[in-house]
PDB file of C-alpha atoms and ligand atoms in Angstrom:
ATOM      1  CA  MET G 205      -6.390  10.863 -15.006  1.00 95.00           C
ATOM      2  CA  THR G 206      -7.462  10.766 -11.348  1.00 97.00           C
ATOM      3  CA  LEU G 207      -7.630   7.177 -10.170  1.00 98.00           C
ATOM      4  CA  LEU G 208      -8.460   7.658  -6.566  1.00 98.00           C
ATOM      5  CA  GLU G 209     -10.057  10.617  -4.815  1.00 98.00           C
ATOM      6  CA  LEU G 210     -10.820  11.068  -1.108  1.00 98.00           C
ATOM      7  CA  LYS G 211     -13.097  13.974  -0.345  1.00 98.00           C
ATOM      8  CA  ASP G 212     -13.653  15.279   3.210  1.00 98.00           C
ATOM      9  CA  VAL G 213     -13.138  11.777   4.661  1.00 98.00           C
ATOM     10  CA  SER G 214     -13.550  11.389   8.449  1.00 98.00           C
ATOM     11  CA  VAL G 215     -13.037   8.058  10.209  1.00 98.00           C
ATOM     12  CA  HIS G 216     -13.928   7.236  13.814  1.00 97.00           C
ATOM     13  CA  TYR G 217     -13.130   4.362  16.117  1.00 97.00           C
ATOM     14  CA  GLY G 218     -16.137   4.573  18.393  1.00 95.00           C
ATOM     15  CA  ARG G 219     -16.046   8.098  19.684  1.00 94.00           C
ATOM     16  CA  ILE G 220     -12.388   8.688  18.817  1.00 96.00           C
ATOM     17  CA  GLN G 221     -11.868  10.494  15.531  1.00 97.00           C
ATOM     18  CA  ALA G 222      -8.771   9.210  13.791  1.00 97.00           C
ATOM     19  CA  ILE G 223      -9.119  11.022  10.428  1.00 98.00           C
ATOM     20  CA  HIS G 224     -10.423  14.612  10.047  1.00 98.00           C
ATOM     21  CA  ASP G 225     -11.963  15.721   6.733  1.00 97.00           C
ATOM     22  CA  MET G 226      -9.143  14.421   4.639  1.00 98.00           C
ATOM     23  CA  SER G 227      -9.008  15.096   0.907  1.00 98.00           C
ATOM     24  CA  PHE G 228      -6.397  13.980  -1.612  1.00 97.00           C
ATOM     25  CA  THR G 229      -6.078  12.396  -5.017  1.00 98.00           C
ATOM     26  CA  VAL G 230      -3.819   9.715  -6.594  1.00 98.00           C
ATOM     27  CA  GLU G 231      -3.362  10.051 -10.339  1.00 98.00           C
ATOM     28  CA  GLU G 232      -3.040   7.033 -12.526  1.00 98.00           C
ATOM     29  CA  GLY G 233       0.584   5.990 -12.846  1.00 98.00           C
ATOM     30  CA  GLU G 234       1.854   7.760  -9.753  1.00 97.00           C
ATOM     31  CA  ILE G 235       3.684   6.607  -6.698  1.00 98.00           C
ATOM     32  CA  VAL G 236       2.242   8.653  -3.806  1.00 98.00           C
ATOM     33  CA  SER G 237       3.771   8.367  -0.328  1.00 97.00           C
ATOM     34  CA  LEU G 238       1.926   8.994   2.928  1.00 97.00           C
ATOM     35  CA  ILE G 239       4.307   9.782   5.806  1.00 95.00           C
ATOM     36  CA  GLY G 240       3.718  10.669   9.448  1.00 93.00           C
ATOM     37  CA  ALA G 241       4.509   9.777  12.998  1.00 89.00           C
ATOM     38  CA  ASN G 242       3.145   6.707  14.870  1.00 89.00           C
ATOM     39  CA  GLY G 243      -0.641   7.083  15.372  1.00 92.00           C
ATOM     40  CA  ALA G 244      -1.001   9.823  12.709  1.00 94.00           C
ATOM     41  CA  GLY G 245      -3.640   7.832  10.886  1.00 96.00           C
ATOM     42  CA  LYS G 246      -1.679   6.275   8.023  1.00 95.00           C
ATOM     43  CA  SER G 247      -2.981   2.717   8.431  1.00 94.00           C
ATOM     44  CA  THR G 248      -6.510   3.951   9.120  1.00 97.00           C
ATOM     45  CA  THR G 249      -6.357   5.870   5.769  1.00 97.00           C
ATOM     46  CA  MET G 250      -5.237   2.748   3.955  1.00 97.00           C
ATOM     47  CA  LYS G 251      -7.909   0.582   5.540  1.00 96.00           C
ATOM     48  CA  THR G 252     -10.529   3.084   4.653  1.00 98.00           C
ATOM     49  CA  ILE G 253      -9.480   3.036   1.001  1.00 98.00           C
ATOM     50  CA  SER G 254      -9.465  -0.799   0.900  1.00 96.00           C
ATOM     51  CA  GLY G 255     -12.808  -0.946   2.617  1.00 97.00           C
ATOM     52  CA  LEU G 256     -11.842  -2.545   5.942  1.00 95.00           C
ATOM     53  CA  LEU G 257     -13.030   0.606   7.647  1.00 96.00           C
ATOM     54  CA  ASN G 258     -16.044   2.774   6.800  1.00 96.00           C
ATOM     55  CA  PRO G 259     -15.766   6.602   6.842  1.00 98.00           C
ATOM     56  CA  SER G 260     -18.243   8.450   9.107  1.00 97.00           C
ATOM     57  CA  HIS G 261     -18.226  11.314   6.635  1.00 97.00           C
ATOM     58  CA  GLY G 262     -17.025  12.000   3.125  1.00 98.00           C
ATOM     59  CA  SER G 263     -16.624  10.057  -0.096  1.00 98.00           C
ATOM     60  CA  ILE G 264     -14.121   7.829  -1.886  1.00 98.00           C
ATOM     61  CA  THR G 265     -14.038   7.677  -5.696  1.00 98.00           C
ATOM     62  CA  PHE G 266     -12.150   5.082  -7.708  1.00 98.00           C
ATOM     63  CA  ASP G 267     -11.854   5.383 -11.476  1.00 97.00           C
ATOM     64  CA  GLY G 268     -14.715   7.840 -11.542  1.00 97.00           C
ATOM     65  CA  GLU G 269     -17.010   5.609  -9.458  1.00 98.00           C
ATOM     66  CA  ASP G 270     -18.230   6.364  -5.923  1.00 98.00           C
ATOM     67  CA  ILE G 271     -17.059   3.353  -3.938  1.00 98.00           C
ATOM     68  CA  THR G 272     -17.668   4.741  -0.416  1.00 98.00           C
ATOM     69  CA  LYS G 273     -20.264   2.029   0.292  1.00 96.00           C
ATOM     70  CA  VAL G 274     -18.662  -0.768  -1.743  1.00 97.00           C
ATOM     71  CA  LYS G 275     -17.550  -3.799   0.292  1.00 96.00           C
ATOM     72  CA  ALA G 276     -13.810  -4.573   0.626  1.00 94.00           C
ATOM     73  CA  HIS G 277     -13.839  -7.815  -1.479  1.00 92.00           C
ATOM     74  CA  LEU G 278     -15.611  -6.011  -4.320  1.00 94.00           C
ATOM     75  CA  ARG G 279     -13.067  -3.185  -4.208  1.00 96.00           C
ATOM     76  CA  VAL G 280     -10.429  -5.878  -4.958  1.00 93.00           C
ATOM     77  CA  VAL G 281     -12.403  -6.894  -8.031  1.00 92.00           C
ATOM     78  CA  LYS G 282     -12.499  -3.264  -9.139  1.00 95.00           C
ATOM     79  CA  GLY G 283      -8.772  -3.021  -8.847  1.00 95.00           C
ATOM     80  CA  ILE G 284      -7.704  -1.994  -5.366  1.00 97.00           C
ATOM     81  CA  SER G 285      -5.381  -4.376  -3.530  1.00 95.00           C
ATOM     82  CA  GLN G 286      -3.695  -3.943  -0.156  1.00 91.00           C
ATOM     83  CA  SER G 287      -0.556  -5.396   1.274  1.00 89.00           C
ATOM     84  CA  PRO G 288      -1.299  -4.873   4.934  1.00 78.00           C
ATOM     85  CA  GLU G 289       0.963  -3.642   7.783  1.00 76.00           C
ATOM     86  CA  GLY G 290       2.472  -6.715   9.572  1.00 71.00           C
ATOM     87  CA  ARG G 291       2.208  -8.586   6.289  1.00 75.00           C
ATOM     88  CA  GLY G 292      -0.733 -10.821   7.220  1.00 84.00           C
ATOM     89  CA  ILE G 293       0.385 -13.869   5.101  1.00 91.00           C
ATOM     90  CA  PHE G 294      -1.207 -17.275   5.842  1.00 93.00           C
ATOM     91  CA  PRO G 295       1.534 -19.017   7.864  1.00 94.00           C
ATOM     92  CA  GLY G 296       0.159 -22.584   7.384  1.00 95.00           C
ATOM     93  CA  MET G 297      -0.068 -22.235   3.599  1.00 96.00           C
ATOM     94  CA  THR G 298       2.706 -22.602   1.105  1.00 97.00           C
ATOM     95  CA  VAL G 299       4.039 -19.765  -0.991  1.00 97.00           C
ATOM     96  CA  MET G 300       1.985 -20.994  -3.979  1.00 96.00           C
ATOM     97  CA  GLU G 301      -1.176 -21.249  -1.843  1.00 96.00           C
ATOM     98  CA  ASN G 302      -0.643 -17.771  -0.472  1.00 96.00           C
ATOM     99  CA  LEU G 303      -0.357 -16.368  -3.972  1.00 96.00           C
ATOM    100  CA  ASP G 304      -3.388 -18.276  -5.037  1.00 93.00           C
ATOM    101  CA  MET G 305      -5.396 -16.653  -2.287  1.00 92.00           C
ATOM    102  CA  GLY G 306      -4.480 -13.267  -3.786  1.00 92.00           C
ATOM    103  CA  ALA G 307      -6.070 -14.396  -7.079  1.00 92.00           C
ATOM    104  CA  PHE G 308      -9.288 -15.422  -5.284  1.00 84.00           C
ATOM    105  CA  GLY G 309     -12.328 -14.818  -7.454  1.00 79.00           C
ATOM    106  CA  ARG G 310     -10.340 -14.564 -10.699  1.00 85.00           C
ATOM    107  CA  ALA G 311     -11.246 -16.894 -13.522  1.00 84.00           C
ATOM    108  CA  ASP G 312      -9.022 -15.550 -16.330  1.00 88.00           C
ATOM    109  CA  ARG G 313      -6.466 -18.398 -16.412  1.00 86.00           C
ATOM    110  CA  SER G 314      -4.045 -16.857 -18.891  1.00 89.00           C
ATOM    111  CA  GLY G 315      -4.072 -13.534 -17.029  1.00 91.00           C
ATOM    112  CA  MET G 316      -3.406 -15.363 -13.769  1.00 93.00           C
ATOM    113  CA  ALA G 317      -0.481 -17.316 -15.268  1.00 94.00           C
ATOM    114  CA  ALA G 318       0.996 -14.043 -16.564  1.00 94.00           C
ATOM    115  CA  ASP G 319       0.668 -12.574 -13.045  1.00 95.00           C
ATOM    116  CA  PHE G 320       2.379 -15.612 -11.474  1.00 95.00           C
ATOM    117  CA  ASP G 321       5.207 -15.012 -13.918  1.00 95.00           C
ATOM    118  CA  ARG G 322       5.294 -11.299 -13.062  1.00 95.00           C
ATOM    119  CA  VAL G 323       5.492 -12.091  -9.309  1.00 96.00           C
ATOM    120  CA  PHE G 324       8.268 -14.683  -9.819  1.00 97.00           C
ATOM    121  CA  ASP G 325      10.200 -12.304 -12.020  1.00 95.00           C
ATOM    122  CA  LEU G 326       9.976  -9.580  -9.388  1.00 94.00           C
ATOM    123  CA  PHE G 327      10.761 -11.959  -6.516  1.00 94.00           C
ATOM    124  CA  PRO G 328      12.918 -14.860  -7.744  1.00 94.00           C
ATOM    125  CA  ARG G 329      13.225 -15.928  -4.089  1.00 93.00           C
ATOM    126  CA  LEU G 330       9.465 -16.820  -4.124  1.00 95.00           C
ATOM    127  CA  ALA G 331      10.006 -18.890  -7.269  1.00 96.00           C
ATOM    128  CA  GLU G 332      12.705 -20.875  -5.436  1.00 96.00           C
ATOM    129  CA  ARG G 333      10.416 -21.455  -2.407  1.00 96.00           C
ATOM    130  CA  LYS G 334       7.068 -22.337  -3.943  1.00 96.00           C
ATOM    131  CA  THR G 335       6.365 -25.228  -1.535  1.00 97.00           C
ATOM    132  CA  GLN G 336       7.750 -23.611   1.599  1.00 97.00           C
ATOM    133  CA  LEU G 337       5.203 -22.708   4.326  1.00 97.00           C
ATOM    134  CA  GLY G 338       4.665 -19.002   4.568  1.00 95.00           C
ATOM    135  CA  GLY G 339       5.154 -18.983   8.338  1.00 95.00           C
ATOM    136  CA  THR G 340       8.708 -20.372   7.940  1.00 95.00           C
ATOM    137  CA  MET G 341       9.852 -17.617   5.565  1.00 93.00           C
ATOM    138  CA  SER G 342      12.162 -14.870   6.856  1.00 90.00           C
ATOM    139  CA  GLY G 343      10.700 -11.407   7.533  1.00 87.00           C
ATOM    140  CA  GLY G 344      11.947 -10.018   4.230  1.00 87.00           C
ATOM    141  CA  GLU G 345      10.659 -12.993   2.338  1.00 90.00           C
ATOM    142  CA  GLN G 346       7.187 -12.768   4.033  1.00 92.00           C
ATOM    143  CA  GLN G 347       7.134  -9.093   2.928  1.00 90.00           C
ATOM    144  CA  MET G 348       7.818 -10.178  -0.661  1.00 91.00           C
ATOM    145  CA  LEU G 349       5.102 -12.780  -0.357  1.00 94.00           C
ATOM    146  CA  ALA G 350       2.610 -10.226   0.886  1.00 94.00           C
ATOM    147  CA  ILE G 351       3.331  -7.862  -1.993  1.00 94.00           C
ATOM    148  CA  GLY G 352       3.289 -10.745  -4.449  1.00 95.00           C
ATOM    149  CA  ARG G 353      -0.093 -11.902  -3.099  1.00 94.00           C
ATOM    150  CA  ALA G 354      -1.439  -8.336  -3.449  1.00 93.00           C
ATOM    151  CA  LEU G 355      -0.277  -8.317  -7.131  1.00 94.00           C
ATOM    152  CA  MET G 356      -2.095 -11.549  -7.869  1.00 95.00           C
ATOM    153  CA  SER G 357      -5.394  -9.659  -8.168  1.00 93.00           C
ATOM    154  CA  ALA G 358      -3.824  -7.584 -10.923  1.00 94.00           C
ATOM    155  CA  PRO G 359      -4.645  -4.318  -9.156  1.00 96.00           C
ATOM    156  CA  ARG G 360      -4.706  -0.925 -10.788  1.00 97.00           C
ATOM    157  CA  LEU G 361      -4.011   0.602  -7.376  1.00 98.00           C
ATOM    158  CA  LEU G 362      -1.602  -1.175  -4.989  1.00 97.00           C
ATOM    159  CA  LEU G 363      -1.743  -0.082  -1.353  1.00 97.00           C
ATOM    160  CA  LEU G 364       1.467  -0.807   0.508  1.00 95.00           C
ATOM    161  CA  ASP G 365       1.368  -0.276   4.330  1.00 93.00           C
ATOM    162  CA  GLU G 366       4.892  -0.087   5.697  1.00 92.00           C
ATOM    163  CA  PRO G 367       6.640  -2.521   3.321  1.00 91.00           C
ATOM    164  CA  SER G 368      10.055  -1.856   4.823  1.00 89.00           C
ATOM    165  CA  MET G 369       9.033  -2.445   8.417  1.00 85.00           C
ATOM    166  CA  GLY G 370      11.482  -4.724  10.288  1.00 80.00           C
ATOM    167  CA  LEU G 371      13.720  -5.333   7.314  1.00 84.00           C
ATOM    168  CA  ALA G 372      17.504  -5.271   7.175  1.00 84.00           C
ATOM    169  CA  PRO G 373      19.009  -2.368   5.247  1.00 86.00           C
ATOM    170  CA  GLN G 374      19.823  -4.401   2.122  1.00 83.00           C
ATOM    171  CA  PHE G 375      16.222  -5.717   2.054  1.00 85.00           C
ATOM    172  CA  ILE G 376      14.840  -2.228   2.484  1.00 89.00           C
ATOM    173  CA  LYS G 377      16.741  -1.026  -0.594  1.00 88.00           C
ATOM    174  CA  GLN G 378      15.585  -3.990  -2.575  1.00 88.00           C
ATOM    175  CA  ILE G 379      11.879  -3.525  -1.633  1.00 91.00           C
ATOM    176  CA  PHE G 380      11.961   0.125  -2.697  1.00 93.00           C
ATOM    177  CA  LYS G 381      13.624  -0.831  -5.994  1.00 92.00           C
ATOM    178  CA  ILE G 382      10.903  -3.440  -6.561  1.00 93.00           C
ATOM    179  CA  ILE G 383       8.133  -0.931  -5.750  1.00 95.00           C
ATOM    180  CA  THR G 384       9.569   1.423  -8.387  1.00 96.00           C
ATOM    181  CA  GLU G 385       9.615  -1.513 -10.862  1.00 94.00           C
ATOM    182  CA  ILE G 386       6.063  -2.536 -10.086  1.00 95.00           C
ATOM    183  CA  ASN G 387       5.059   1.087 -10.786  1.00 97.00           C
ATOM    184  CA  ALA G 388       7.034   1.184 -14.030  1.00 96.00           C
ATOM    185  CA  GLN G 389       5.020  -1.840 -15.164  1.00 94.00           C
ATOM    186  CA  GLY G 390       1.912   0.225 -14.923  1.00 95.00           C
ATOM    187  CA  THR G 391       0.529  -0.210 -11.386  1.00 97.00           C
ATOM    188  CA  THR G 392      -0.304   2.959  -9.380  1.00 98.00           C
ATOM    189  CA  VAL G 393       1.087   2.824  -5.877  1.00 98.00           C
ATOM    190  CA  LEU G 394      -0.010   4.407  -2.618  1.00 98.00           C
ATOM    191  CA  LEU G 395       2.728   3.884  -0.103  1.00 97.00           C
ATOM    192  CA  VAL G 396       2.687   4.348   3.688  1.00 95.00           C
ATOM    193  CA  GLU G 397       6.134   4.526   5.248  1.00 92.00           C
ATOM    194  CA  GLN G 398       8.129   5.278   8.349  1.00 86.00           C
ATOM    195  CA  ASN G 399      11.145   5.304   6.168  1.00 88.00           C
ATOM    196  CA  ALA G 400      10.344   8.808   4.871  1.00 91.00           C
ATOM    197  CA  ASN G 401      13.576   9.436   3.037  1.00 91.00           C
ATOM    198  CA  GLN G 402      13.323   6.506   0.790  1.00 91.00           C
ATOM    199  CA  ALA G 403       9.552   6.837   0.406  1.00 94.00           C
ATOM    200  CA  LEU G 404       9.694  10.482  -0.739  1.00 95.00           C
ATOM    201  CA  ALA G 405      12.734   9.887  -2.949  1.00 94.00           C
ATOM    202  CA  ARG G 406      10.697   7.240  -4.916  1.00 94.00           C
ATOM    203  CA  ALA G 407       7.475   9.155  -4.952  1.00 96.00           C
ATOM    204  CA  ASN G 408       5.944  11.526  -7.509  1.00 97.00           C
ATOM    205  CA  ARG G 409       4.023  13.248  -4.691  1.00 97.00           C
ATOM    206  CA  GLY G 410       3.781  12.930  -0.957  1.00 97.00           C
ATOM    207  CA  PHE G 411       1.466  13.886   1.898  1.00 97.00           C
ATOM    208  CA  VAL G 412       2.423  14.355   5.523  1.00 96.00           C
ATOM    209  CA  LEU G 413      -0.225  13.295   8.081  1.00 96.00           C
ATOM    210  CA  GLU G 414      -0.395  14.718  11.552  1.00 95.00           C
ATOM    211  CA  THR G 415      -3.097  13.603  13.997  1.00 94.00           C
ATOM    212  CA  GLY G 416      -5.451  12.582  11.278  1.00 96.00           C
ATOM    213  CA  ALA G 417      -5.080  15.494   8.870  1.00 97.00           C
ATOM    214  CA  ILE G 418      -2.792  16.432   5.978  1.00 97.00           C
ATOM    215  CA  THR G 419      -0.328  19.184   7.029  1.00 95.00           C
ATOM    216  CA  HIS G 420       2.032  19.239   4.076  1.00 95.00           C
ATOM    217  CA  GLN G 421       1.883  18.099   0.478  1.00 96.00           C
ATOM    218  CA  GLY G 422       4.044  18.439  -2.554  1.00 97.00           C
ATOM    219  CA  THR G 423       6.288  16.521  -4.959  1.00 96.00           C
ATOM    220  CA  GLY G 424       8.597  14.010  -3.379  1.00 95.00           C
ATOM    221  CA  LYS G 425      11.532  16.425  -4.069  1.00 95.00           C
ATOM    222  CA  GLU G 426       9.759  19.441  -2.487  1.00 95.00           C
ATOM    223  CA  LEU G 427       8.958  17.508   0.684  1.00 95.00           C
ATOM    224  CA  LEU G 428      12.492  16.173   0.943  1.00 93.00           C
ATOM    225  CA  ALA G 429      13.805  19.747   0.698  1.00 93.00           C
ATOM    226  CA  ASN G 430      11.340  21.233   3.231  1.00 92.00           C
ATOM    227  CA  PRO G 431      13.275  22.174   6.407  1.00 89.00           C
ATOM    228  CA  ALA G 432      10.268  21.531   8.722  1.00 89.00           C
ATOM    229  CA  ILE G 433       9.847  18.021   7.231  1.00 89.00           C
ATOM    230  CA  LYS G 434      13.576  17.346   7.318  1.00 86.00           C
ATOM    231  CA  GLU G 435      13.607  18.136  11.032  1.00 85.00           C
ATOM    232  CA  ALA G 436      10.452  16.169  11.958  1.00 85.00           C
ATOM    233  CA  TYR G 437      10.692  13.128   9.687  1.00 83.00           C
ATOM    234  CA  LEU G 438      14.058  12.832   7.885  1.00 79.00           C
ATOM    235  CA  GLY G 439      16.361  12.699  10.881  1.00 71.00           C
ATOM    236  CA  VAL G 440      18.310  15.817  10.009  1.00 53.00           C
ATOM    237  CA  GLY G 441      18.101  19.294  11.509  1.00 41.00           C
TER     238      GLY G 441
HETATM  239  P1  ATP V1435       1.700   3.613  13.015  1.00 83.22           P
HETATM  240  O1  ATP V1435       2.766   4.281  12.229  1.00 83.22           O
HETATM  241  O2  ATP V1435       2.041   3.609  14.462  1.00 83.22           O
HETATM  242  O3  ATP V1435       1.259   2.326  12.446  1.00 83.22           O
HETATM  243  P2  ATP V1435      -0.580   5.056  11.917  1.00 83.22           P
HETATM  244  O4  ATP V1435      -0.258   6.437  11.415  1.00 83.22           O
HETATM  245  O5  ATP V1435      -0.684   3.994  10.933  1.00 83.22           O
HETATM  246  O6  ATP V1435       0.456   4.660  13.022  1.00 83.22           O
HETATM  247  P3  ATP V1435      -3.250   4.428  12.794  1.00 83.22           P
HETATM  248  O7  ATP V1435      -2.971   2.923  13.099  1.00 83.22           O
HETATM  249  O8  ATP V1435      -4.035   4.775  11.609  1.00 83.22           O
HETATM  250  O9  ATP V1435      -1.892   5.239  12.763  1.00 83.22           O
HETATM  251  O10 ATP V1435      -3.961   5.016  14.109  1.00 83.22           O
HETATM  252  C1  ATP V1435      -4.566   6.355  14.140  1.00 83.22           C
HETATM  253  C2  ATP V1435      -5.203   6.586  15.461  1.00 83.22           C
HETATM  254  O11 ATP V1435      -6.351   5.744  15.582  1.00 83.22           O
HETATM  255  C3  ATP V1435      -4.321   6.277  16.655  1.00 83.22           C
HETATM  256  O12 ATP V1435      -4.548   7.246  17.621  1.00 83.22           O
HETATM  257  C4  ATP V1435      -4.734   4.898  17.072  1.00 83.22           C
HETATM  258  O13 ATP V1435      -4.533   4.717  18.530  1.00 83.22           O
HETATM  259  C5  ATP V1435      -6.244   4.892  16.759  1.00 83.22           C
HETATM  260  N1  ATP V1435      -6.717   3.585  16.442  1.00 83.22           N
HETATM  261  C6  ATP V1435      -6.283   2.728  15.475  1.00 83.22           C
HETATM  262  N2  ATP V1435      -6.968   1.603  15.482  1.00 83.22           N
HETATM  263  C7  ATP V1435      -7.850   1.667  16.429  1.00 83.22           C
HETATM  264  C8  ATP V1435      -8.876   0.792  16.944  1.00 83.22           C
HETATM  265  N3  ATP V1435      -9.065  -0.379  16.433  1.00 83.22           N
HETATM  266  N4  ATP V1435      -9.617   1.246  18.003  1.00 83.22           N
HETATM  267  C9  ATP V1435      -9.388   2.441  18.531  1.00 83.22           C
HETATM  268  N5  ATP V1435      -8.483   3.288  18.135  1.00 83.22           N
HETATM  269  C10 ATP V1435      -7.684   2.968  17.136  1.00 83.22           C
END
């Protein structure tokens, strides 16, 4: 079943067009990776899906409903949650308070308790640091907190913007393992990554973005084996 569909989406910053007539789908249950160089439009695409930016043209459909004009906070209620680039946790709030913010607007107490358990199972480090201020956590821990917070709205579609950015190699491995686990638990994932090798290895399908348009698409395996993509994005000739 198609969970998300972008159709001919264009996005402008003032007079600058960052996304050009982009169309793609994300099927329920998939991990889909978006890769591309700096400035290709990856974050812009994610913000347009979460509703932080409005397309100048085209439509976005989620679970069969046109959400192009739906405000960002209502998209969260419908099941779209974003862990933003640069993490964006609340530095002056504790780990628990940060997670609580992710559950903003929820009233189903038993469901929330189950999601706290889910987050603490995925990230035992957060369970050990419930009262620590977010701003004093390490980079890797803040990344875990940002993903945990996004999960607290019980999303059907989790948008992850550069989850491995700035992390040490052992943390990068761990984050990708956890993303696979989150997906195995039933959450559909759209992943933006500079770390193209790992992102495509973990993905059902991938898209390559160049200057605001999709230039290649295929299964993760197909893209990993494509010589042009190897040369441009995977660090091998
Ligand atoms: P990176 O990997 O470097 O984060 P990206 O693929 O996520 O890059 P975007 O951040 O989506 O790229 O940027 C796409 C284009 O839109 C770039 O040319 C960028 O300079 C431009 N852009 C992004 N945000 C703004 C803004 N607020 N105002 C004007 N232009 C912007």
